[in-house]
Amino acid sequence: MSEAVLAINFAGPHVAVQDGGRHGLMRYGVPASGPMDRTSFAAANAAVGNPTSQPAIEVSMGGLVLDCLSGEVTFAVAGGGFIVEHAGDKRGAWMVATLRAGERLAIRPGHWGSWTYLAFAGHIEAKTWLGSMSTHSLSGLGGGRLATGQTLTIADPDVRDDRHGPITCPVIARPRSELRVVVGPQDRFFSKETLSNFLSSAFRLSDAYDRMGVRLQGPSLAPSVALDMPSEAIVRGSVQVAGDGVATILLADHQTTGGYPKIATVVDSDLDAFVQLRPRDHVGFLAVTPQQASEHIRLRAATMSRYLAAVRDPCNALI
């Protein structure tokens, strides 16, 4: 069996193997995990002709440097405004090229974005946990974090010279600083003034930002009544408020249950663009009805389907 072997010269924090996610197990207390930015993850896979849920490498702002020890494999980088240095050339993310023995691939943060994705035209050899390679950040279970000094093996690598070149970063992948939310389900714990402050104020992403969620800096959103709610299921995008009035937006590795009240839930179609904001960036909230949220999700899904179909076709790599 042919393979490409890559030495991990450097890997920053939160650089790990992810696939489409570990779905259907939250009722057993198992987070879904998967990519922080599902749009960019799918684009990277589509650009090299893979199924959109195939395992790829999620790269944080810490960056990643790989040296190809043997073999050759076509790769795509999509997500954020990261900088890609390959075989002596420096380019932006949203590109496809082939990595060959003796060449170095370095991915570092650029002017915008917090996450980017490295997909290979081949199969990453990594561990699975409960049927998925998605890495759960706290436990490390799944395909696992990449660490300096390790090697990464790509089985059945393919070279797709016909796919080389740039791919377009779609508007829906750009950072989004106004998030649509559905108020609740525990808005009853907050005063009208607090709800108004939540929807009319600018918040800032704090440095407390990882795959579980990001804490916001801004007006206090302290509950106005005693908390008597039982612990309940949590979804990605929940805006959970702790007793100190600080809100946290829960993300890919969020816990499956929690007892803090949730003042609102971010519409799922806005989350991928939101996670490309960086600490100290500002964000605000716009209330929509559940019906409007559903319509936004349907429209975005249709847009994404058309985009991925075009990216998957080598003749339309630049769209």
mmCIF file of C-alpha atoms in Angstrom:
data_model
loop_
_atom_site.group_PDB
_atom_site.id
_atom_site.type_symbol
_atom_site.label_atom_id
_atom_site.label_comp_id
_atom_site.label_asym_id
_atom_site.label_seq_id
_atom_site.Cartn_x
_atom_site.Cartn_y
_atom_site.Cartn_z
ATOM 1 C CA MET A 1 0.000 0.000 0.000
ATOM 2 C CA SER A 2 1.408 3.410 -0.924
ATOM 3 C CA GLU A 3 1.668 6.114 1.675
ATOM 4 C CA ALA A 4 3.041 9.579 2.341
ATOM 5 C CA VAL A 5 4.891 10.065 5.616
ATOM 6 C CA LEU A 6 5.039 13.551 7.152
ATOM 7 C CA ALA A 7 7.186 14.622 10.076
ATOM 8 C CA ILE A 8 5.515 17.063 12.463
ATOM 9 C CA ASN A 9 8.183 19.734 12.835
ATOM 10 C CA PHE A 10 5.886 21.915 14.974
ATOM 11 C CA ALA A 11 2.251 21.821 16.084
ATOM 12 C CA GLY A 12 0.587 24.532 18.144
ATOM 13 C CA PRO A 13 -2.181 23.983 20.716
ATOM 14 C CA HIS A 14 -5.506 22.578 19.520
ATOM 15 C CA VAL A 15 -4.009 21.234 16.279
ATOM 16 C CA ALA A 16 -5.755 17.886 15.931
ATOM 17 C CA VAL A 17 -7.497 15.386 13.706
ATOM 18 C CA GLN A 18 -11.205 16.080 13.177
ATOM 19 C CA ASP A 19 -13.873 14.483 11.031
ATOM 20 C CA GLY A 20 -17.533 15.363 10.570
ATOM 21 C CA GLY A 21 -18.259 14.726 14.247
ATOM 22 C CA ARG A 22 -19.336 12.002 16.668
ATOM 23 C CA HIS A 23 -23.095 12.348 16.313
ATOM 24 C CA GLY A 24 -25.955 10.559 18.065
ATOM 25 C CA LEU A 25 -24.161 9.926 21.365
ATOM 26 C CA MET A 26 -24.882 13.059 23.397
ATOM 27 C CA ARG A 27 -27.602 11.217 25.316
ATOM 28 C CA TYR A 28 -24.769 9.088 26.708
ATOM 29 C CA GLY A 29 -22.739 12.140 27.709
ATOM 30 C CA VAL A 30 -20.438 12.053 24.662
ATOM 31 C CA PRO A 31 -19.860 15.441 22.954
ATOM 32 C CA ALA A 32 -20.155 15.533 19.174
ATOM 33 C CA SER A 33 -16.848 17.413 18.708
ATOM 34 C CA GLY A 34 -15.946 17.769 14.997
ATOM 35 C CA PRO A 35 -14.588 20.910 13.321
ATOM 36 C CA MET A 36 -15.067 24.328 14.849
ATOM 37 C CA ASP A 37 -15.710 25.794 11.375
ATOM 38 C CA ARG A 38 -17.688 23.172 9.488
ATOM 39 C CA THR A 39 -17.886 25.346 6.357
ATOM 40 C CA SER A 40 -14.134 25.610 5.870
ATOM 41 C CA PHE A 41 -13.604 21.970 6.855
ATOM 42 C CA ALA A 42 -16.048 20.835 4.164
ATOM 43 C CA ALA A 43 -14.490 23.187 1.593
ATOM 44 C CA ALA A 44 -11.000 21.794 2.176
ATOM 45 C CA ASN A 45 -12.218 18.240 1.703
ATOM 46 C CA ALA A 46 -14.277 19.076 -1.371
ATOM 47 C CA ALA A 47 -11.309 20.851 -2.958
ATOM 48 C CA VAL A 48 -9.334 17.579 -3.071
ATOM 49 C CA GLY A 49 -12.336 15.454 -4.040
ATOM 50 C CA ASN A 50 -13.015 13.928 -0.621
ATOM 51 C CA PRO A 51 -16.354 13.346 1.101
ATOM 52 C CA THR A 52 -16.991 16.486 3.150
ATOM 53 C CA SER A 53 -16.856 14.599 6.479
ATOM 54 C CA GLN A 54 -13.524 12.829 5.808
ATOM 55 C CA PRO A 55 -10.899 13.308 8.540
ATOM 56 C CA ALA A 56 -8.662 16.375 8.144
ATOM 57 C CA ILE A 57 -6.357 18.429 10.351
ATOM 58 C CA GLU A 58 -7.782 21.382 12.255
ATOM 59 C CA VAL A 59 -5.094 24.058 12.684
ATOM 60 C CA SER A 60 -5.370 26.728 15.370
ATOM 61 C CA MET A 61 -3.605 30.072 15.485
ATOM 62 C CA GLY A 62 -0.658 28.194 16.974
ATOM 63 C CA GLY A 63 0.171 26.955 13.487
ATOM 64 C CA LEU A 64 1.578 23.759 12.005
ATOM 65 C CA VAL A 65 4.817 22.832 10.205
ATOM 66 C CA LEU A 66 5.166 19.515 8.346
ATOM 67 C CA ASP A 67 8.116 18.017 6.486
ATOM 68 C CA CYS A 68 7.372 15.379 3.849
ATOM 69 C CA LEU A 69 9.726 12.456 4.474
ATOM 70 C CA SER A 70 8.460 10.204 1.699
ATOM 71 C CA GLY A 71 5.726 9.939 -0.907
ATOM 72 C CA GLU A 72 3.603 12.713 -2.350
ATOM 73 C CA VAL A 73 0.034 13.835 -1.744
ATOM 74 C CA THR A 74 -2.243 16.642 -2.905
ATOM 75 C CA PHE A 75 -3.572 18.834 -0.108
ATOM 76 C CA ALA A 76 -5.961 21.744 0.384
ATOM 77 C CA VAL A 77 -5.958 24.479 3.025
ATOM 78 C CA ALA A 78 -9.216 26.326 3.690
ATOM 79 C CA GLY A 79 -10.327 28.532 6.563
ATOM 80 C CA GLY A 80 -9.470 31.990 7.801
ATOM 81 C CA GLY A 81 -6.843 34.262 6.314
ATOM 82 C CA PHE A 82 -3.975 31.919 7.206
ATOM 83 C CA ILE A 83 -0.602 31.996 5.447
ATOM 84 C CA VAL A 84 0.660 28.856 3.688
ATOM 85 C CA GLU A 85 4.359 28.392 2.944
ATOM 86 C CA HIS A 86 5.034 25.431 0.673
ATOM 87 C CA ALA A 87 8.199 24.505 -1.190
ATOM 88 C CA GLY A 88 9.508 28.040 -0.911
ATOM 89 C CA ASP A 89 6.303 29.766 -2.012
ATOM 90 C CA LYS A 90 4.101 31.838 0.311
ATOM 91 C CA ARG A 91 0.374 32.011 -0.398
ATOM 92 C CA GLY A 92 -2.880 32.587 1.379
ATOM 93 C CA ALA A 93 -5.148 29.791 2.546
ATOM 94 C CA TRP A 94 -7.938 28.632 0.231
ATOM 95 C CA MET A 95 -5.577 26.805 -2.092
ATOM 96 C CA VAL A 96 -4.645 23.362 -3.433
ATOM 97 C CA ALA A 97 -1.138 22.024 -4.136
ATOM 98 C CA THR A 98 0.891 18.812 -3.872
ATOM 99 C CA LEU A 99 3.389 18.072 -1.118
ATOM 100 C CA ARG A 100 6.353 15.946 -2.198
ATOM 101 C CA ALA A 101 9.268 14.254 -0.421
ATOM 102 C CA GLY A 102 11.804 16.805 0.794
ATOM 103 C CA GLU A 103 9.299 19.681 0.873
ATOM 104 C CA ARG A 104 8.057 21.632 3.885
ATOM 105 C CA LEU A 105 4.505 22.825 4.492
ATOM 106 C CA ALA A 106 4.000 25.559 7.084
ATOM 107 C CA ILE A 107 0.606 26.986 8.044
ATOM 108 C CA ARG A 108 0.551 30.116 10.187
ATOM 109 C CA PRO A 109 -2.094 32.709 11.137
ATOM 110 C CA GLY A 110 -2.529 35.697 8.856
ATOM 111 C CA HIS A 111 -4.621 38.838 9.167
ATOM 112 C CA TRP A 112 -7.883 37.177 10.171
ATOM 113 C CA GLY A 113 -9.392 33.930 11.360
ATOM 114 C CA SER A 114 -8.843 31.525 14.249
ATOM 115 C CA TRP A 115 -9.061 28.118 12.531
ATOM 116 C CA THR A 116 -8.035 26.590 9.226
ATOM 117 C CA TYR A 117 -8.187 23.065 7.801
ATOM 118 C CA LEU A 118 -5.649 20.867 6.053
ATOM 119 C CA ALA A 119 -7.226 18.095 3.976
ATOM 120 C CA PHE A 120 -5.320 15.436 2.051
ATOM 121 C CA ALA A 121 -6.251 13.479 -1.073
ATOM 122 C CA GLY A 122 -5.761 10.298 0.929
ATOM 123 C CA HIS A 123 -6.627 8.815 4.293
ATOM 124 C CA ILE A 124 -5.110 10.036 7.558
ATOM 125 C CA GLU A 125 -4.003 7.124 9.718
ATOM 126 C CA ALA A 126 -5.259 7.872 13.229
ATOM 127 C CA LYS A 127 -7.210 6.281 16.052
ATOM 128 C CA THR A 128 -10.983 6.154 16.127
ATOM 129 C CA TRP A 129 -13.123 6.424 19.246
ATOM 130 C CA LEU A 130 -16.767 5.397 19.156
ATOM 131 C CA GLY A 131 -16.664 5.292 15.380
ATOM 132 C CA SER A 132 -15.125 8.720 14.797
ATOM 133 C CA MET A 133 -11.658 10.283 14.484
ATOM 134 C CA SER A 134 -12.896 13.609 15.847
ATOM 135 C CA THR A 135 -10.631 14.658 18.710
ATOM 136 C CA HIS A 136 -12.286 15.660 21.986
ATOM 137 C CA SER A 137 -9.995 18.403 23.296
ATOM 138 C CA LEU A 138 -10.275 17.728 27.048
ATOM 139 C CA SER A 139 -9.792 13.960 26.916
ATOM 140 C CA GLY A 140 -7.697 13.723 23.759
ATOM 141 C CA LEU A 141 -9.820 10.771 22.640
ATOM 142 C CA GLY A 142 -10.291 10.327 18.925
ATOM 143 C CA GLY A 143 -7.693 10.898 16.225
ATOM 144 C CA GLY A 144 -5.664 12.932 18.678
ATOM 145 C CA ARG A 145 -3.680 16.123 18.847
ATOM 146 C CA LEU A 146 -0.633 16.525 16.648
ATOM 147 C CA ALA A 147 2.605 16.889 18.597
ATOM 148 C CA THR A 148 6.054 18.042 17.597
ATOM 149 C CA GLY A 149 8.307 15.078 16.823
ATOM 150 C CA GLN A 150 5.556 12.695 15.751
ATOM 151 C CA THR A 151 4.907 11.509 12.211
ATOM 152 C CA LEU A 152 1.655 11.627 10.274
ATOM 153 C CA THR A 153 0.923 8.940 7.691
ATOM 154 C CA ILE A 154 -1.418 9.434 4.746
ATOM 155 C CA ALA A 155 -2.546 6.114 3.289
ATOM 156 C CA ASP A 156 -3.427 5.741 -0.400
ATOM 157 C CA PRO A 157 -2.256 9.256 -1.273
ATOM 158 C CA ASP A 158 -3.394 10.712 -4.557
ATOM 159 C CA VAL A 159 -1.825 13.406 -6.694
ATOM 160 C CA ARG A 160 -4.393 15.688 -8.300
ATOM 161 C CA ASP A 161 -2.484 18.170 -10.423
ATOM 162 C CA ASP A 162 -5.775 19.131 -12.062
ATOM 163 C CA ARG A 163 -6.909 20.684 -8.778
ATOM 164 C CA HIS A 164 -3.874 22.890 -8.126
ATOM 165 C CA GLY A 165 -4.468 26.583 -7.553
ATOM 166 C CA PRO A 166 -6.705 28.864 -5.502
ATOM 167 C CA ILE A 167 -10.257 28.256 -4.419
ATOM 168 C CA THR A 168 -12.603 31.078 -3.533
ATOM 169 C CA CYS A 169 -13.286 31.897 0.100
ATOM 170 C CA PRO A 170 -17.082 32.285 0.164
ATOM 171 C CA VAL A 171 -18.706 35.208 1.915
ATOM 172 C CA ILE A 172 -20.362 32.812 4.372
ATOM 173 C CA ALA A 173 -16.907 31.765 5.626
ATOM 174 C CA ARG A 174 -15.898 35.311 6.599
ATOM 175 C CA PRO A 175 -16.032 36.310 10.295
ATOM 176 C CA ARG A 176 -19.476 37.335 11.493
ATOM 177 C CA SER A 177 -19.751 39.936 14.253
ATOM 178 C CA GLU A 178 -23.567 40.093 14.450
ATOM 179 C CA LEU A 179 -25.101 36.810 15.502
ATOM 180 C CA ARG A 180 -28.743 35.947 15.055
ATOM 181 C CA VAL A 181 -30.172 34.377 18.194
ATOM 182 C CA VAL A 182 -33.405 32.857 19.356
ATOM 183 C CA VAL A 183 -34.081 34.194 22.854
ATOM 184 C CA GLY A 184 -34.320 31.547 25.576
ATOM 185 C CA PRO A 185 -34.960 28.872 26.608
ATOM 186 C CA GLN A 186 -34.303 30.286 30.110
ATOM 187 C CA ASP A 187 -34.943 33.985 29.436
ATOM 188 C CA ARG A 188 -37.430 33.919 32.352
ATOM 189 C CA PHE A 189 -34.445 34.125 34.735
ATOM 190 C CA PHE A 190 -33.414 37.525 33.376
ATOM 191 C CA SER A 191 -35.013 40.938 33.791
ATOM 192 C CA LYS A 192 -36.327 42.865 30.799
ATOM 193 C CA GLU A 193 -33.480 45.337 31.254
ATOM 194 C CA THR A 194 -30.896 42.541 31.163
ATOM 195 C CA LEU A 195 -32.445 41.050 28.012
ATOM 196 C CA SER A 196 -32.424 44.491 26.423
ATOM 197 C CA ASN A 197 -28.758 44.966 27.353
ATOM 198 C CA PHE A 198 -27.898 41.584 25.872
ATOM 199 C CA LEU A 199 -29.500 42.449 22.532
ATOM 200 C CA SER A 200 -28.311 46.061 22.321
ATOM 201 C CA SER A 201 -24.748 45.885 23.648
ATOM 202 C CA ALA A 202 -21.430 45.062 22.037
ATOM 203 C CA PHE A 203 -19.512 42.243 23.683
ATOM 204 C CA ARG A 204 -15.876 41.305 23.255
ATOM 205 C CA LEU A 205 -14.440 37.816 22.912
ATOM 206 C CA SER A 206 -12.137 37.142 25.840
ATOM 207 C CA ASP A 207 -8.913 35.137 25.850
ATOM 208 C CA ALA A 208 -10.871 32.329 27.540
ATOM 209 C CA TYR A 209 -11.534 30.742 24.153
ATOM 210 C CA ASP A 210 -11.133 27.088 23.272
ATOM 211 C CA ARG A 211 -13.060 24.309 21.571
ATOM 212 C CA MET A 212 -15.564 24.107 24.436
ATOM 213 C CA GLY A 213 -16.618 27.735 24.146
ATOM 214 C CA VAL A 214 -15.678 31.378 24.495
ATOM 215 C CA ARG A 215 -16.412 33.704 27.417
ATOM 216 C CA LEU A 216 -17.633 37.190 26.536
ATOM 217 C CA GLN A 217 -16.673 40.504 28.096
ATOM 218 C CA GLY A 218 -19.399 43.112 28.383
ATOM 219 C CA PRO A 219 -22.382 44.155 30.489
ATOM 220 C CA SER A 220 -23.242 41.837 33.364
ATOM 221 C CA LEU A 221 -26.123 39.492 32.528
ATOM 222 C CA ALA A 222 -26.663 38.229 36.054
ATOM 223 C CA PRO A 223 -29.958 36.359 36.575
ATOM 224 C CA SER A 224 -32.541 38.357 38.503
ATOM 225 C CA VAL A 225 -34.203 35.448 40.308
ATOM 226 C CA ALA A 226 -33.047 32.369 42.168
ATOM 227 C CA LEU A 227 -32.004 29.545 39.867
ATOM 228 C CA ASP A 228 -34.250 26.522 40.277
ATOM 229 C CA MET A 229 -33.743 24.805 36.918
ATOM 230 C CA PRO A 230 -32.536 21.209 36.723
ATOM 231 C CA SER A 231 -29.524 20.293 34.656
ATOM 232 C CA GLU A 232 -30.622 19.792 31.048
ATOM 233 C CA ALA A 233 -29.313 19.065 27.577
ATOM 234 C CA ILE A 234 -27.178 21.722 25.875
ATOM 235 C CA VAL A 235 -26.738 22.400 22.174
ATOM 236 C CA ARG A 236 -23.919 24.021 20.214
ATOM 237 C CA GLY A 237 -24.489 27.775 20.165
ATOM 238 C CA SER A 238 -26.110 28.008 23.599
ATOM 239 C CA VAL A 239 -25.388 31.348 25.294
ATOM 240 C CA GLN A 240 -24.991 30.199 28.865
ATOM 241 C CA VAL A 241 -24.763 32.688 31.746
ATOM 242 C CA ALA A 242 -22.925 31.812 34.927
ATOM 243 C CA GLY A 243 -23.849 33.152 38.346
ATOM 244 C CA ASP A 244 -21.353 36.001 37.964
ATOM 245 C CA GLY A 245 -23.287 37.329 34.966
ATOM 246 C CA VAL A 246 -20.640 36.347 32.392
ATOM 247 C CA ALA A 247 -21.949 34.782 29.187
ATOM 248 C CA THR A 248 -20.274 31.899 27.362
ATOM 249 C CA ILE A 249 -21.107 30.759 23.839
ATOM 250 C CA LEU A 250 -20.737 26.988 23.762
ATOM 251 C CA LEU A 251 -18.947 25.460 20.776
ATOM 252 C CA ALA A 252 -17.830 22.129 19.270
ATOM 253 C CA ASP A 253 -16.674 20.354 22.453
ATOM 254 C CA HIS A 254 -19.382 21.714 24.737
ATOM 255 C CA GLN A 255 -20.570 19.604 27.643
ATOM 256 C CA THR A 256 -23.754 17.640 27.016
ATOM 257 C CA THR A 257 -25.725 18.908 30.038
ATOM 258 C CA GLY A 258 -25.626 21.953 32.287
ATOM 259 C CA GLY A 259 -27.521 23.775 34.988
ATOM 260 C CA TYR A 260 -26.787 27.412 34.159
ATOM 261 C CA PRO A 261 -29.552 29.367 32.425
ATOM 262 C CA LYS A 262 -29.254 29.980 28.699
ATOM 263 C CA ILE A 263 -30.330 33.489 27.768
ATOM 264 C CA ALA A 264 -30.372 32.681 24.044
ATOM 265 C CA THR A 265 -29.205 30.244 21.386
ATOM 266 C CA VAL A 266 -27.141 31.322 18.379
ATOM 267 C CA VAL A 267 -28.669 30.273 15.062
ATOM 268 C CA ASP A 268 -26.564 27.360 13.881
ATOM 269 C CA SER A 269 -25.917 28.845 10.437
ATOM 270 C CA ASP A 270 -24.029 31.774 12.054
ATOM 271 C CA LEU A 271 -21.656 29.709 14.196
ATOM 272 C CA ASP A 272 -19.007 28.789 11.620
ATOM 273 C CA ALA A 273 -18.396 32.431 10.735
ATOM 274 C CA PHE A 274 -18.479 33.412 14.414
ATOM 275 C CA VAL A 275 -15.624 31.069 15.413
ATOM 276 C CA GLN A 276 -13.348 32.849 12.917
ATOM 277 C CA LEU A 277 -13.410 35.919 15.174
ATOM 278 C CA ARG A 278 -10.402 36.304 17.431
ATOM 279 C CA PRO A 279 -10.088 37.209 21.115
ATOM 280 C CA ARG A 280 -10.797 40.928 21.638
ATOM 281 C CA ASP A 281 -12.995 41.095 18.530
ATOM 282 C CA HIS A 282 -16.502 42.472 19.131
ATOM 283 C CA VAL A 283 -19.794 40.690 18.648
ATOM 284 C CA GLY A 284 -23.461 41.684 18.994
ATOM 285 C CA PHE A 285 -26.762 39.831 18.929
ATOM 286 C CA LEU A 286 -29.924 40.151 16.850
ATOM 287 C CA ALA A 287 -33.100 38.410 17.999
ATOM 288 C CA VAL A 288 -35.018 36.372 15.410
ATOM 289 C CA THR A 289 -38.002 34.055 15.700
ATOM 290 C CA PRO A 290 -37.616 30.268 15.510
ATOM 291 C CA GLN A 291 -39.295 30.395 12.096
ATOM 292 C CA GLN A 292 -36.815 32.993 10.832
ATOM 293 C CA ALA A 293 -33.950 30.939 12.221
ATOM 294 C CA SER A 294 -35.150 27.866 10.335
ATOM 295 C CA GLU A 295 -35.370 29.859 7.119
ATOM 296 C CA HIS A 296 -31.830 31.222 7.558
ATOM 297 C CA ILE A 297 -30.550 27.677 8.082
ATOM 298 C CA ARG A 298 -32.323 26.372 4.965
ATOM 299 C CA LEU A 299 -31.058 29.217 2.787
ATOM 300 C CA ARG A 300 -27.500 28.791 3.996
ATOM 301 C CA ALA A 301 -27.607 25.031 3.442
ATOM 302 C CA ALA A 302 -28.686 25.603 -0.165
ATOM 303 C CA THR A 303 -25.908 28.161 -0.690
ATOM 304 C CA MET A 304 -23.348 25.797 0.822
ATOM 305 C CA SER A 305 -24.504 22.910 -1.349
ATOM 306 C CA ARG A 306 -24.007 24.953 -4.514
ATOM 307 C CA TYR A 307 -20.611 26.184 -3.352
ATOM 308 C CA LEU A 308 -19.305 22.708 -2.504
ATOM 309 C CA ALA A 309 -20.533 21.296 -5.808
ATOM 310 C CA ALA A 310 -18.547 23.964 -7.650
ATOM 311 C CA VAL A 311 -15.407 23.474 -5.548
ATOM 312 C CA ARG A 312 -15.547 19.702 -6.040
ATOM 313 C CA ASP A 313 -15.425 20.154 -9.832
ATOM 314 C CA PRO A 314 -11.770 20.813 -10.841
ATOM 315 C CA CYS A 315 -13.003 22.876 -13.797
ATOM 316 C CA ASN A 316 -14.652 25.268 -11.339
ATOM 317 C CA ALA A 317 -11.984 25.371 -8.627
ATOM 318 C CA LEU A 318 -11.883 29.144 -8.883
ATOM 319 C CA ILE A 319 -15.523 30.249 -8.614
#
